[in-house]
């Protein structure tokens, strides 16, 4: 449900979106398509968001990611977990920021402004 809500909100804002079912698919997607930003669910099947982010950062370091000249794709964690220490875990895995679910339109807008509109 949250994926569908985020997708609709992003499309209403004029962004093109792609969705994947698991972390392995996320890693594969960023290897073949340039993305301005990645919204990464922390709890996905096959490979969770933490593992996928670590793999993406390794691929970036070895120049195996389409990044349009930027050295790093902003990755924003989206998680239902809002417990103490969760933000730190996201940042330590290589994510750049953290949002809780359910998706809040205002919070999503602010994150996008922070990570892609101001850069």
Coordinates of C-alpha atoms in Angstrom, one line a residue:
X1 CA 0.0 0.0 0.0
X2 CA 2.8 2.5 0.9
X3 CA 4.6 1.8 -2.3
X4 CA 1.4 2.6 -4.3
X5 CA 0.8 5.8 -2.3
X6 CA 4.4 7.0 -2.7
X7 CA 4.2 6.2 -6.4
X8 CA 1.0 8.2 -6.9
X9 CA 2.3 11.1 -4.9
X10 CA 5.6 11.2 -6.9
X11 CA 3.7 11.0 -10.2
X12 CA 1.4 13.9 -9.2
X13 CA 4.6 15.9 -8.5
X14 CA 5.8 15.2 -12.0
X15 CA 8.4 12.5 -11.3
X16 CA 8.8 9.3 -13.3
X17 CA 8.8 6.3 -11.0
X18 CA 9.8 2.6 -11.0
X19 CA 8.9 0.1 -8.4
X20 CA 10.5 -3.1 -7.5
X21 CA 9.5 -6.1 -5.4
X22 CA 12.7 -6.7 -3.5
X23 CA 16.2 -5.5 -2.8
X24 CA 17.8 -7.6 -5.5
X25 CA 15.6 -5.9 -8.1
X26 CA 16.5 -2.5 -6.6
X27 CA 20.2 -3.2 -7.1
X28 CA 19.6 -4.4 -10.7
X29 CA 17.5 -1.3 -11.5
X30 CA 20.1 1.2 -10.4
X31 CA 22.7 -0.6 -12.5
X32 CA 20.7 0.0 -15.7
X33 CA 18.8 3.2 -15.2
X34 CA 19.9 6.6 -13.9
X35 CA 17.9 7.7 -10.9
X36 CA 17.9 11.1 -9.2
X37 CA 16.8 9.5 -5.9
X38 CA 16.0 6.0 -4.5
X39 CA 13.3 5.5 -1.9
X40 CA 14.4 2.3 -0.2
X41 CA 12.0 0.1 1.9
X42 CA 14.1 -1.3 4.7
X43 CA 12.0 -4.5 5.0
X44 CA 11.9 -6.2 1.6
X45 CA 12.1 -9.9 0.7
X46 CA 15.1 -11.6 -0.9
X47 CA 17.5 -8.8 0.0
X48 CA 16.4 -6.2 2.6
X49 CA 16.9 -2.4 2.1
X50 CA 20.0 -2.3 4.3
X51 CA 21.8 -5.0 2.2
X52 CA 20.6 -3.5 -1.1
X53 CA 21.9 -0.1 -0.1
X54 CA 25.3 -1.5 0.9
X55 CA 25.5 -3.3 -2.4
X56 CA 24.6 -0.1 -4.3
X57 CA 27.3 1.8 -2.5
X58 CA 29.9 -0.8 -3.4
X59 CA 28.8 -0.6 -7.0
X60 CA 29.0 3.2 -7.0
X61 CA 32.5 3.0 -5.6
X62 CA 33.5 0.7 -8.5
X63 CA 31.8 2.9 -11.1
X64 CA 29.3 0.3 -12.0
X65 CA 26.2 2.5 -11.5
X66 CA 24.7 4.9 -14.0
X67 CA 24.9 8.1 -12.0
X68 CA 25.1 10.9 -14.5
X69 CA 28.4 12.1 -13.2
X70 CA 27.3 12.3 -9.6
X71 CA 29.3 10.2 -7.2
X72 CA 26.3 9.1 -5.1
X73 CA 22.6 8.5 -5.6
X74 CA 20.6 9.8 -2.6
X75 CA 18.9 6.8 -0.9
X76 CA 16.1 7.6 1.5
X77 CA 15.0 4.9 3.9
X78 CA 11.3 4.3 4.2
X79 CA 10.4 2.2 7.1
X80 CA 7.5 1.4 9.5
X81 CA 10.1 1.1 12.3
X82 CA 10.4 4.3 14.3
X83 CA 12.3 3.0 17.2
X84 CA 15.4 4.6 18.7
X85 CA 18.4 3.5 16.8
X86 CA 16.6 2.8 13.5
X87 CA 17.7 6.1 11.9
X88 CA 21.3 5.3 12.9
X89 CA 21.1 1.8 11.3
X90 CA 19.8 3.3 8.1
X91 CA 22.6 5.9 7.9
X92 CA 25.3 3.3 8.8
X93 CA 24.1 1.0 5.9
X94 CA 24.7 3.9 3.5
X95 CA 21.3 5.5 3.3
X96 CA 21.3 9.3 3.3
X97 CA 18.1 10.0 5.2
X98 CA 15.1 8.3 6.8
X99 CA 11.3 8.6 6.6
X100 CA 8.7 6.6 8.5
X101 CA 5.6 4.9 7.0
X102 CA 2.8 5.5 6.3
X103 CA 3.9 7.9 3.6
X104 CA 3.2 11.5 4.6
X105 CA 2.8 13.8 1.6
X106 CA 4.4 16.8 3.3
X107 CA 7.3 14.8 4.7
X108 CA 7.9 13.3 1.2
X109 CA 7.9 16.7 -0.4
X110 CA 10.3 18.1 2.1
X111 CA 12.7 15.1 1.6
X112 CA 12.6 15.6 -2.2
X113 CA 13.3 19.3 -1.8
X114 CA 16.2 18.6 0.5
X115 CA 17.8 15.9 -1.6
X116 CA 17.2 16.7 -5.2
X117 CA 15.7 20.2 -5.6
X118 CA 18.5 21.9 -3.5
X119 CA 21.4 19.9 -5.0

